[in-house]
Amino acid sequence: MKRNADKAIRGFIFNKYDEPEVSPFDKLFEIFKEIITHTSGDLDEALDWMKQLDEEYQLTDEDYTLDDFIEDLKKKGYIREEIDQDGNGSMAITAKTERAIRQQALEQIFGRLKKSSSGNHRTNQIGRGDEHTGDFRSYQFGDSLSRISMTESLRNAQINHGIGEFTMSEDDLVVEETHHKSQMSTVLMIDISHSMILYGEDRITPAKKVAMALSELITTRYPKDTLDILVFGNDAWPISIAELPYLKVGPYHTNTVAGLELAMDLLRRKRNTNKQIFMITDGKPSCVRERDGSYYKNSMGLDPYIVDKCYNMARQARKIRIPITTFMIAQDPYLTRFVQEFTMANQGKAFYTGLKGLGEMIFEDYEINRKKRIRG
């Protein structure tokens, strides 16, 4: 009776939640990482913002000042002093800060994702893969011996033949089903034309955050996948992950054709079966480069000459089985019609969205595409 009574009083005990203590440095560092992203890596400007915020919201006190924070940034390896050719000194962020910014972007946009094993994407194909499903089937000639479930096979042998004299036949053997893990090669295209900062709206910072989060996601969770990032204005060129915090908008038109040409060229070199292009843009294509090196520009509207070239690129990508997903920030009706036609030419997808939720949308589409083998 005593034992039963002890069992009866067992249950859950609820305590008041105590928020974990955060050091003054960590509190300021969270703000610093956000600001340095908006200033495109300009440390002096970021520290000026920090001073203004400190004056307005009393972020620091006499026990831990902003100067103490800057000194800790140096000691912890987040900023470094640089000397130019004239002997003048300045400070800049380090690779450690760049990584911290990418991790913050991942946490903000995609949630706190735990690192898992490489090649962690499942297709819908059942067969001799490398991820266990928990389902079993009868052994078939050609199945790898390593896939045989000994526990289930021994159990079948005992049921079928009894335990007096142990025997096992081929009919007793079962194998565990597995999923193939697919790999993905992705090119992320970012529009850096001047319109990305027009109309009082900063559109480049959210796009930059998405790129940093996606790069951190792939390098930590899906290391067998590849991600190339390119920017396009009057021309298109690839950028490294390390360059993302410093990305700025230029006085450019929008050469979508150049971006697509470079993206397709990058993907042709990849060995992965699954390939895709993500394009973040807010404006209409307004520029193409001619064979003689000159530029044909028309920022007034959807020029048929430029638009037709975009449609041709969409069809070329379709022929080589590269789907294009367009994330259209602008929602003007005439631009929407262009994206619809472009998407039909490629048989890809389009999302018409504002800045809010852009990262989650790209993540969800990336995960969905990872679970299937893309075919023509």
PDB file of C-alpha atoms in Angstrom, residues 97-310:
ATOM      1  CA  THR A  97      31.263  39.037 -36.728  1.00  0.00           C
ATOM      2  CA  GLU A  98      30.195  38.074 -40.249  1.00  0.00           C
ATOM      3  CA  ARG A  99      29.452  34.563 -39.011  1.00  0.00           C
ATOM      4  CA  ALA A 100      27.553  35.914 -36.000  1.00  0.00           C
ATOM      5  CA  ILE A 101      25.409  38.055 -38.308  1.00  0.00           C
ATOM      6  CA  ARG A 102      24.571  35.043 -40.488  1.00  0.00           C
ATOM      7  CA  GLN A 103      23.627  32.996 -37.416  1.00  0.00           C
ATOM      8  CA  GLN A 104      21.381  35.796 -36.165  1.00  0.00           C
ATOM      9  CA  ALA A 105      19.677  36.022 -39.559  1.00  0.00           C
ATOM     10  CA  LEU A 106      19.072  32.278 -39.507  1.00  0.00           C
ATOM     11  CA  GLU A 107      17.518  32.454 -36.055  1.00  0.00           C
ATOM     12  CA  GLN A 108      15.369  35.454 -36.928  1.00  0.00           C
ATOM     13  CA  ILE A 109      14.044  34.139 -40.225  1.00  0.00           C
ATOM     14  CA  PHE A 110      14.074  30.376 -40.016  1.00  0.00           C
ATOM     15  CA  GLY A 111      13.885  29.792 -36.261  1.00  0.00           C
ATOM     16  CA  ARG A 112      16.464  28.029 -34.147  1.00  0.00           C
ATOM     17  CA  LEU A 113      17.291  25.098 -36.381  1.00  0.00           C
ATOM     18  CA  LYS A 114      19.533  22.403 -34.958  1.00  0.00           C
ATOM     19  CA  LYS A 115      22.396  21.167 -37.044  1.00  0.00           C
ATOM     20  CA  SER A 116      21.822  17.692 -38.424  1.00  0.00           C
ATOM     21  CA  SER A 117      23.750  15.229 -40.545  1.00  0.00           C
ATOM     22  CA  SER A 118      24.816  16.026 -44.084  1.00  0.00           C
ATOM     23  CA  GLY A 119      22.610  15.437 -47.099  1.00  0.00           C
ATOM     24  CA  ASN A 120      19.562  15.614 -44.874  1.00  0.00           C
ATOM     25  CA  HIS A 121      16.848  15.949 -47.532  1.00  0.00           C
ATOM     26  CA  ARG A 122      14.423  13.196 -48.365  1.00  0.00           C
ATOM     27  CA  THR A 123      12.808  12.422 -51.675  1.00  0.00           C
ATOM     28  CA  ASN A 124       9.543  10.537 -52.034  1.00  0.00           C
ATOM     29  CA  GLN A 125      11.356   7.605 -53.627  1.00  0.00           C
ATOM     30  CA  ILE A 126      11.460   4.365 -51.639  1.00  0.00           C
ATOM     31  CA  GLY A 127      14.318   1.946 -52.220  1.00  0.00           C
ATOM     32  CA  ARG A 128      17.927   1.340 -51.332  1.00  0.00           C
ATOM     33  CA  GLY A 129      18.653   4.690 -49.812  1.00  0.00           C
ATOM     34  CA  ASP A 130      20.362   5.851 -46.661  1.00  0.00           C
ATOM     35  CA  GLU A 131      17.633   7.104 -44.297  1.00  0.00           C
ATOM     36  CA  HIS A 132      15.586   4.655 -42.214  1.00  0.00           C
ATOM     37  CA  THR A 133      11.798   4.913 -42.355  1.00  0.00           C
ATOM     38  CA  GLY A 134      10.757   2.245 -39.802  1.00  0.00           C
ATOM     39  CA  ASP A 135       8.840   0.280 -42.463  1.00  0.00           C
ATOM     40  CA  PHE A 136       9.778  -3.263 -43.489  1.00  0.00           C
ATOM     41  CA  ARG A 137       9.302  -5.460 -46.561  1.00  0.00           C
ATOM     42  CA  SER A 138      10.320  -8.937 -47.670  1.00  0.00           C
ATOM     43  CA  TYR A 139      13.869  -9.502 -48.791  1.00  0.00           C
ATOM     44  CA  GLN A 140      14.378  -9.404 -52.563  1.00  0.00           C
ATOM     45  CA  PHE A 141      17.335 -10.604 -54.581  1.00  0.00           C
ATOM     46  CA  GLY A 142      19.816  -7.756 -54.903  1.00  0.00           C
ATOM     47  CA  ASP A 143      19.062  -6.132 -51.555  1.00  0.00           C
ATOM     48  CA  SER A 144      22.198  -5.272 -49.602  1.00  0.00           C
ATOM     49  CA  LEU A 145      22.880  -7.581 -46.654  1.00  0.00           C
ATOM     50  CA  SER A 146      23.448  -4.502 -44.501  1.00  0.00           C
ATOM     51  CA  ARG A 147      19.775  -3.607 -44.993  1.00  0.00           C
ATOM     52  CA  ILE A 148      18.500  -6.869 -43.471  1.00  0.00           C
ATOM     53  CA  SER A 149      16.802  -6.332 -40.129  1.00  0.00           C
ATOM     54  CA  MET A 150      18.166  -9.164 -38.006  1.00  0.00           C
ATOM     55  CA  THR A 151      15.698  -8.624 -35.165  1.00  0.00           C
ATOM     56  CA  GLU A 152      12.646  -8.845 -37.411  1.00  0.00           C
ATOM     57  CA  SER A 153      14.134 -11.703 -39.443  1.00  0.00           C
ATOM     58  CA  LEU A 154      14.886 -13.796 -36.314  1.00  0.00           C
ATOM     59  CA  ARG A 155      11.381 -13.115 -35.067  1.00  0.00           C
ATOM     60  CA  ASN A 156       9.928 -14.381 -38.361  1.00  0.00           C
ATOM     61  CA  ALA A 157      12.095 -17.500 -38.221  1.00  0.00           C
ATOM     62  CA  GLN A 158      10.834 -18.363 -34.715  1.00  0.00           C
ATOM     63  CA  ILE A 159       7.219 -17.815 -35.715  1.00  0.00           C
ATOM     64  CA  ASN A 160       7.499 -19.770 -38.964  1.00  0.00           C
ATOM     65  CA  HIS A 161       9.690 -22.685 -37.797  1.00  0.00           C
ATOM     66  CA  GLY A 162       9.358 -22.823 -34.031  1.00  0.00           C
ATOM     67  CA  ILE A 163      12.096 -22.549 -31.412  1.00  0.00           C
ATOM     68  CA  GLY A 164      12.889 -26.234 -30.949  1.00  0.00           C
ATOM     69  CA  GLU A 165      15.386 -26.477 -33.806  1.00  0.00           C
ATOM     70  CA  PHE A 166      16.245 -23.032 -35.076  1.00  0.00           C
ATOM     71  CA  THR A 167      16.200 -22.614 -38.862  1.00  0.00           C
ATOM     72  CA  MET A 168      16.042 -19.566 -41.089  1.00  0.00           C
ATOM     73  CA  SER A 169      15.122 -19.391 -44.768  1.00  0.00           C
ATOM     74  CA  GLU A 170      15.113 -16.622 -47.334  1.00  0.00           C
ATOM     75  CA  ASP A 171      11.373 -16.188 -46.799  1.00  0.00           C
ATOM     76  CA  ASP A 172      12.042 -15.145 -43.199  1.00  0.00           C
ATOM     77  CA  LEU A 173      14.309 -12.268 -44.153  1.00  0.00           C
ATOM     78  CA  VAL A 174      13.001  -8.706 -44.144  1.00  0.00           C
ATOM     79  CA  VAL A 175      14.722  -5.441 -44.983  1.00  0.00           C
ATOM     80  CA  GLU A 176      14.000  -1.966 -43.707  1.00  0.00           C
ATOM     81  CA  GLU A 177      12.801   0.603 -46.196  1.00  0.00           C
ATOM     82  CA  THR A 178      14.946   3.690 -46.688  1.00  0.00           C
ATOM     83  CA  HIS A 179      14.616   7.043 -48.396  1.00  0.00           C
ATOM     84  CA  HIS A 180      17.180   8.418 -50.784  1.00  0.00           C
ATOM     85  CA  LYS A 181      18.658  11.692 -49.613  1.00  0.00           C
ATOM     86  CA  SER A 182      18.736  14.186 -52.442  1.00  0.00           C
ATOM     87  CA  GLN A 183      21.161  17.021 -52.952  1.00  0.00           C
ATOM     88  CA  MET A 184      20.348  20.493 -54.229  1.00  0.00           C
ATOM     89  CA  SER A 185      22.290  23.158 -56.081  1.00  0.00           C
ATOM     90  CA  THR A 186      20.725  26.579 -55.670  1.00  0.00           C
ATOM     91  CA  VAL A 187      21.528  29.981 -57.119  1.00  0.00           C
ATOM     92  CA  LEU A 188      20.076  32.950 -55.261  1.00  0.00           C
ATOM     93  CA  MET A 189      19.729  36.079 -57.410  1.00  0.00           C
ATOM     94  CA  ILE A 190      19.418  39.435 -55.620  1.00  0.00           C
ATOM     95  CA  ASP A 191      18.279  42.580 -57.404  1.00  0.00           C
ATOM     96  CA  ILE A 192      20.530  45.511 -56.406  1.00  0.00           C
ATOM     97  CA  SER A 193      19.038  48.095 -58.756  1.00  0.00           C
ATOM     98  CA  HIS A 194      18.377  51.561 -57.376  1.00  0.00           C
ATOM     99  CA  SER A 195      14.678  50.874 -56.872  1.00  0.00           C
ATOM    100  CA  MET A 196      15.546  48.565 -53.968  1.00  0.00           C
ATOM    101  CA  ILE A 197      15.892  51.660 -51.772  1.00  0.00           C
ATOM    102  CA  LEU A 198      13.376  53.948 -53.448  1.00  0.00           C
ATOM    103  CA  TYR A 199      10.088  55.198 -52.036  1.00  0.00           C
ATOM    104  CA  GLY A 200      11.454  55.350 -48.488  1.00  0.00           C
ATOM    105  CA  GLU A 201      11.578  51.576 -48.112  1.00  0.00           C
ATOM    106  CA  ASP A 202      14.734  49.579 -47.444  1.00  0.00           C
ATOM    107  CA  ARG A 203      14.279  46.438 -49.513  1.00  0.00           C
ATOM    108  CA  ILE A 204      17.902  45.373 -49.802  1.00  0.00           C
ATOM    109  CA  THR A 205      18.398  44.640 -46.079  1.00  0.00           C
ATOM    110  CA  PRO A 206      15.629  41.984 -45.906  1.00  0.00           C
ATOM    111  CA  ALA A 207      16.960  40.407 -49.114  1.00  0.00           C
ATOM    112  CA  LYS A 208      20.451  40.432 -47.639  1.00  0.00           C
ATOM    113  CA  LYS A 209      19.209  38.812 -44.425  1.00  0.00           C
ATOM    114  CA  VAL A 210      17.509  36.069 -46.418  1.00  0.00           C
ATOM    115  CA  ALA A 211      20.749  35.362 -48.276  1.00  0.00           C
ATOM    116  CA  MET A 212      22.750  35.208 -45.037  1.00  0.00           C
ATOM    117  CA  ALA A 213      20.203  32.948 -43.369  1.00  0.00           C
ATOM    118  CA  LEU A 214      19.971  30.629 -46.365  1.00  0.00           C
ATOM    119  CA  SER A 215      23.750  30.369 -46.616  1.00  0.00           C
ATOM    120  CA  GLU A 216      24.018  29.575 -42.906  1.00  0.00           C
ATOM    121  CA  LEU A 217      21.227  27.005 -43.178  1.00  0.00           C
ATOM    122  CA  ILE A 218      22.871  25.175 -46.061  1.00  0.00           C
ATOM    123  CA  THR A 219      26.430  25.213 -44.720  1.00  0.00           C
ATOM    124  CA  THR A 220      25.383  23.951 -41.271  1.00  0.00           C
ATOM    125  CA  ARG A 221      22.387  21.705 -41.932  1.00  0.00           C
ATOM    126  CA  TYR A 222      22.798  20.613 -45.560  1.00  0.00           C
ATOM    127  CA  PRO A 223      26.554  20.713 -46.245  1.00  0.00           C
ATOM    128  CA  LYS A 224      26.243  18.493 -49.327  1.00  0.00           C
ATOM    129  CA  ASP A 225      24.059  21.109 -51.003  1.00  0.00           C
ATOM    130  CA  THR A 226      25.559  24.081 -52.828  1.00  0.00           C
ATOM    131  CA  LEU A 227      24.521  27.720 -52.784  1.00  0.00           C
ATOM    132  CA  ASP A 228      25.797  30.370 -55.167  1.00  0.00           C
ATOM    133  CA  ILE A 229      24.760  33.973 -54.693  1.00  0.00           C
ATOM    134  CA  LEU A 230      24.790  36.588 -57.419  1.00  0.00           C
ATOM    135  CA  VAL A 231      23.647  40.173 -57.676  1.00  0.00           C
ATOM    136  CA  PHE A 232      22.322  41.898 -60.749  1.00  0.00           C
ATOM    137  CA  GLY A 233      22.020  45.544 -61.754  1.00  0.00           C
ATOM    138  CA  ASN A 234      23.281  46.737 -65.124  1.00  0.00           C
ATOM    139  CA  ASP A 235      25.362  43.543 -65.117  1.00  0.00           C
ATOM    140  CA  ALA A 236      25.496  40.433 -62.942  1.00  0.00           C
ATOM    141  CA  TRP A 237      28.329  39.034 -60.869  1.00  0.00           C
ATOM    142  CA  PRO A 238      28.760  36.382 -58.161  1.00  0.00           C
ATOM    143  CA  ILE A 239      29.491  37.339 -54.575  1.00  0.00           C
ATOM    144  CA  SER A 240      30.832  35.244 -51.724  1.00  0.00           C
ATOM    145  CA  ILE A 241      29.009  34.548 -48.486  1.00  0.00           C
ATOM    146  CA  ALA A 242      31.574  36.723 -46.687  1.00  0.00           C
ATOM    147  CA  GLU A 243      30.567  39.717 -48.844  1.00  0.00           C
ATOM    148  CA  LEU A 244      26.885  39.607 -47.891  1.00  0.00           C
ATOM    149  CA  PRO A 245      26.996  41.941 -44.854  1.00  0.00           C
ATOM    150  CA  TYR A 246      28.590  44.630 -47.045  1.00  0.00           C
ATOM    151  CA  LEU A 247      26.104  44.386 -49.901  1.00  0.00           C
ATOM    152  CA  LYS A 248      24.723  47.745 -51.089  1.00  0.00           C
ATOM    153  CA  VAL A 249      22.352  48.970 -53.765  1.00  0.00           C
ATOM    154  CA  GLY A 250      23.950  50.733 -56.718  1.00  0.00           C
ATOM    155  CA  PRO A 251      22.788  53.322 -59.254  1.00  0.00           C
ATOM    156  CA  TYR A 252      21.754  50.517 -61.569  1.00  0.00           C
ATOM    157  CA  HIS A 253      18.988  49.490 -63.909  1.00  0.00           C
ATOM    158  CA  THR A 254      17.702  45.890 -63.766  1.00  0.00           C
ATOM    159  CA  ASN A 255      19.407  43.457 -66.137  1.00  0.00           C
ATOM    160  CA  THR A 256      17.436  40.316 -65.335  1.00  0.00           C
ATOM    161  CA  VAL A 257      18.775  38.571 -68.448  1.00  0.00           C
ATOM    162  CA  ALA A 258      22.394  38.921 -67.298  1.00  0.00           C
ATOM    163  CA  GLY A 259      21.458  37.503 -63.908  1.00  0.00           C
ATOM    164  CA  LEU A 260      19.730  34.488 -65.422  1.00  0.00           C
ATOM    165  CA  GLU A 261      22.596  33.835 -67.845  1.00  0.00           C
ATOM    166  CA  LEU A 262      25.107  33.782 -64.993  1.00  0.00           C
ATOM    167  CA  ALA A 263      22.837  31.650 -62.786  1.00  0.00           C
ATOM    168  CA  MET A 264      22.390  29.033 -65.503  1.00  0.00           C
ATOM    169  CA  ASP A 265      26.114  29.007 -66.234  1.00  0.00           C
ATOM    170  CA  LEU A 266      26.870  28.378 -62.549  1.00  0.00           C
ATOM    171  CA  LEU A 267      24.340  25.539 -62.358  1.00  0.00           C
ATOM    172  CA  ARG A 268      25.585  23.824 -65.532  1.00  0.00           C
ATOM    173  CA  ARG A 269      28.831  23.130 -63.685  1.00  0.00           C
ATOM    174  CA  LYS A 270      27.106  21.375 -60.791  1.00  0.00           C
ATOM    175  CA  ARG A 271      26.845  17.585 -60.679  1.00  0.00           C
ATOM    176  CA  ASN A 272      23.721  17.479 -58.520  1.00  0.00           C
ATOM    177  CA  THR A 273      20.523  16.257 -60.139  1.00  0.00           C
ATOM    178  CA  ASN A 274      18.390  18.911 -58.445  1.00  0.00           C
ATOM    179  CA  LYS A 275      19.010  22.493 -59.492  1.00  0.00           C
ATOM    180  CA  GLN A 276      16.995  25.636 -58.956  1.00  0.00           C
ATOM    181  CA  ILE A 277      17.100  29.419 -59.148  1.00  0.00           C
ATOM    182  CA  PHE A 278      15.615  31.753 -56.534  1.00  0.00           C
ATOM    183  CA  MET A 279      15.222  35.353 -57.732  1.00  0.00           C
ATOM    184  CA  ILE A 280      14.431  38.217 -55.361  1.00  0.00           C
ATOM    185  CA  THR A 281      13.413  41.363 -57.208  1.00  0.00           C
ATOM    186  CA  ASP A 282      11.146  44.348 -56.775  1.00  0.00           C
ATOM    187  CA  GLY A 283      11.246  45.907 -60.210  1.00  0.00           C
ATOM    188  CA  LYS A 284      10.773  45.349 -63.869  1.00  0.00           C
ATOM    189  CA  PRO A 285      13.628  44.348 -66.198  1.00  0.00           C
ATOM    190  CA  SER A 286      14.902  47.579 -67.694  1.00  0.00           C
ATOM    191  CA  CYS A 287      18.292  46.799 -69.210  1.00  0.00           C
ATOM    192  CA  VAL A 288      20.098  44.313 -71.449  1.00  0.00           C
ATOM    193  CA  ARG A 289      23.653  44.240 -72.695  1.00  0.00           C
ATOM    194  CA  GLU A 290      24.131  43.993 -76.438  1.00  0.00           C
ATOM    195  CA  ARG A 291      26.778  41.916 -78.190  1.00  0.00           C
ATOM    196  CA  ASP A 292      28.917  45.001 -78.881  1.00  0.00           C
ATOM    197  CA  GLY A 293      29.086  45.733 -75.145  1.00  0.00           C
ATOM    198  CA  SER A 294      26.623  48.608 -75.173  1.00  0.00           C
ATOM    199  CA  TYR A 295      23.522  48.709 -72.984  1.00  0.00           C
ATOM    200  CA  TYR A 296      19.955  49.009 -74.122  1.00  0.00           C
ATOM    201  CA  LYS A 297      17.958  50.638 -71.316  1.00  0.00           C
ATOM    202  CA  ASN A 298      14.356  51.635 -70.829  1.00  0.00           C
ATOM    203  CA  SER A 299      13.260  52.454 -67.295  1.00  0.00           C
ATOM    204  CA  MET A 300       9.866  53.802 -68.355  1.00  0.00           C
ATOM    205  CA  GLY A 301       8.026  50.519 -68.798  1.00  0.00           C
ATOM    206  CA  LEU A 302       8.139  46.883 -69.818  1.00  0.00           C
ATOM    207  CA  ASP A 303      10.008  47.271 -73.087  1.00  0.00           C
ATOM    208  CA  PRO A 304       9.001  44.392 -75.445  1.00  0.00           C
ATOM    209  CA  TYR A 305      12.610  43.934 -76.598  1.00  0.00           C
ATOM    210  CA  ILE A 306      13.851  43.435 -73.016  1.00  0.00           C
ATOM    211  CA  VAL A 307      10.842  41.420 -71.907  1.00  0.00           C
ATOM    212  CA  ASP A 308      11.132  38.970 -74.819  1.00  0.00           C
ATOM    213  CA  LYS A 309      14.742  38.282 -73.906  1.00  0.00           C
ATOM    214  CA  CYS A 310      13.632  37.496 -70.336  1.00  0.00           C
TER     215      CYS A 310
END
